[in-house]
Amino acid sequence: MPDIDGLETTRRIRDKVGRDTPIIIISAYDWSEIEEEARAAGANAFIMKPLFQSSLYNTLVSVTNGAFGMSRSKEAVDQFSESEPGYFDAILMDVQMPDASRLSQLLPMRFRKMYLRY
């Protein structure tokens, strides 16, 4: 980021979203030297690159107090397609997911419905 660093970005995001939204810093650098300042800025967690599924999953479970779930491809697509708009706060897809094409077709339709609804 040319004009501001990650800590200032975190401060600005925290000011806008409040305390209820988890902020996770993802970086290629070790954060032990800035951890205290990052937490003061509003970061809830840190993940070091390269990003591994297990570290991402464990961090999401940690910052959501266990409210984060994970499903395999067909289950995830079925859960999403059967849910009410706005039920899911986030959907993470593996580009190698066998049913990703089906889910990627559902997402624009769902967002179109949400847009028309509001």
C-alpha positions as a printed NumPy array, in Angstrom:
array([[  0.   ,   0.   ,   0.   ],
       [  1.711,   3.155,  -1.13 ],
       [  0.323,   5.711,   1.344],
       [ -0.507,   3.776,   4.514],
       [  0.739,   0.642,   6.233],
       [ -1.24 ,  -2.367,   7.416],
       [ -1.592,  -1.065,  10.959],
       [ -3.138,   2.206,   9.8  ],
       [ -5.387,   0.248,   7.441],
       [ -6.462,  -1.897,  10.395],
       [ -7.207,   1.223,  12.483],
       [ -9.338,   2.702,   9.71 ],
       [-11.24 ,  -0.528,   9.136],
       [-11.821,  -0.965,  12.868],
       [-13.166,   2.604,  13.117],
       [-15.668,   1.871,  10.35 ],
       [-16.843,  -1.636,  11.291],
       [-16.699,  -1.523,  15.091],
       [-15.578,  -4.22 ,  17.521],
       [-17.973,  -6.975,  16.367],
       [-16.235,  -7.661,  13.039],
       [-13.055,  -9.752,  13.217],
       [ -9.997,  -8.36 ,  11.455],
       [ -7.301, -10.802,  10.4  ],
       [ -3.957,  -9.527,   9.129],
       [ -2.443, -11.704,   6.398],
       [  1.22 , -11.065,   5.707],
       [  4.413, -12.711,   4.564],
       [  6.169, -11.213,   7.59 ],
       [  6.35 , -12.397,  11.181],
       [  4.159, -10.183,  13.314],
       [  5.808, -10.837,  16.689],
       [  7.512,  -7.422,  16.57 ],
       [  4.247,  -5.549,  15.908],
       [  1.712,  -7.822,  17.613],
       [  0.985,  -5.47 ,  20.515],
       [  0.554,  -2.474,  18.199],
       [ -1.543,  -4.534,  15.743],
       [ -3.893,  -5.66 ,  18.511],
       [ -4.143,  -2.064,  19.758],
       [ -5.038,  -1.033,  16.19 ],
       [ -7.867,  -3.576,  16.246],
       [ -6.485,  -6.774,  14.718],
       [ -7.956,  -9.966,  16.159],
       [ -5.547, -12.408,  14.544],
       [ -2.696, -12.868,  12.123],
       [ -2.003, -15.447,   9.439],
       [  1.418, -15.751,   7.889],
       [  1.773, -16.5  ,   4.181],
       [  1.83 , -18.893,   2.505],
       [ -1.788, -19.434,   3.418],
       [ -2.702, -23.001,   4.336],
       [ -6.243, -24.299,   4.652],
       [ -5.64 , -25.48 ,   8.205],
       [ -4.238, -22.149,   9.423],
       [ -7.061, -20.217,   7.75 ],
       [ -9.699, -22.554,   9.172],
       [ -8.214, -22.522,  12.697],
       [ -7.952, -18.734,  12.666],
       [-11.544, -18.314,  11.47 ],
       [-12.789, -20.707,  14.161],
       [-10.774, -18.771,  16.741],
       [-11.99 , -15.274,  15.802],
       [-15.622, -16.388,  15.484],
       [-15.581, -18.325,  18.78 ],
       [-16.341, -21.546,  16.945],
       [-19.17 , -20.137,  14.816],
       [-17.313, -20.798,  11.578],
       [-18.214, -24.002,   9.785],
       [-16.692, -25.824,   6.888],
       [-18.37 , -28.082,   4.355],
       [-17.189, -30.073,   1.413],
       [-18.069, -28.876,  -2.069],
       [-21.477, -30.476,  -2.676],
       [-22.626, -29.852,   0.895],
       [-21.534, -26.206,   0.693],
       [-23.314, -25.624,  -2.605],
       [-26.479, -27.272,  -1.286],
       [-26.38 , -25.301,   1.975],
       [-25.893, -22.045,   0.131],
       [-28.573, -22.666,  -2.487],
       [-31.133, -23.64 ,   0.186],
       [-30.357, -20.719,   2.534],
       [-32.131, -17.381,   2.811],
       [-30.3  , -14.371,   1.339],
       [-28.059, -12.837,   3.987],
       [-27.713, -16.061,   6.013],
       [-24.008, -16.488,   5.204],
       [-21.566, -13.709,   6.084],
       [-18.77 , -15.204,   3.988],
       [-18.176, -17.992,   1.528],
       [-14.659, -19.193,   0.818],
       [-14.2  , -21.317,  -2.277],
       [-11.329, -23.481,  -3.35 ],
       [-10.727, -22.914,  -7.046],
       [-10.228, -26.663,  -7.39 ],
       [-13.591, -27.425,  -5.78 ],
       [-15.476, -29.81 ,  -8.112],
       [-18.781, -27.954,  -7.687],
       [-17.229, -24.484,  -7.767],
       [-18.727, -23.777, -11.177],
       [-22.21 , -24.466,  -9.803],
       [-21.597, -22.249,  -6.778],
       [-20.106, -19.475,  -8.904],
       [-23.315, -19.54 , -10.978],
       [-25.467, -19.308,  -7.831],
       [-23.565, -16.383,  -6.304],
       [-24.43 , -13.77 ,  -8.956],
       [-28.093, -14.846,  -8.882],
       [-28.169, -14.571,  -5.074],
       [-26.539, -11.143,  -5.082],
       [-28.886,  -9.997,  -7.821],
       [-31.824, -11.103,  -5.636],
       [-30.359,  -9.334,  -2.612],
       [-29.815,  -6.154,  -4.619],
       [-33.378,  -6.153,  -5.921],
       [-34.71 ,  -6.864,  -2.448],
       [-33.094,  -3.845,  -0.816]])
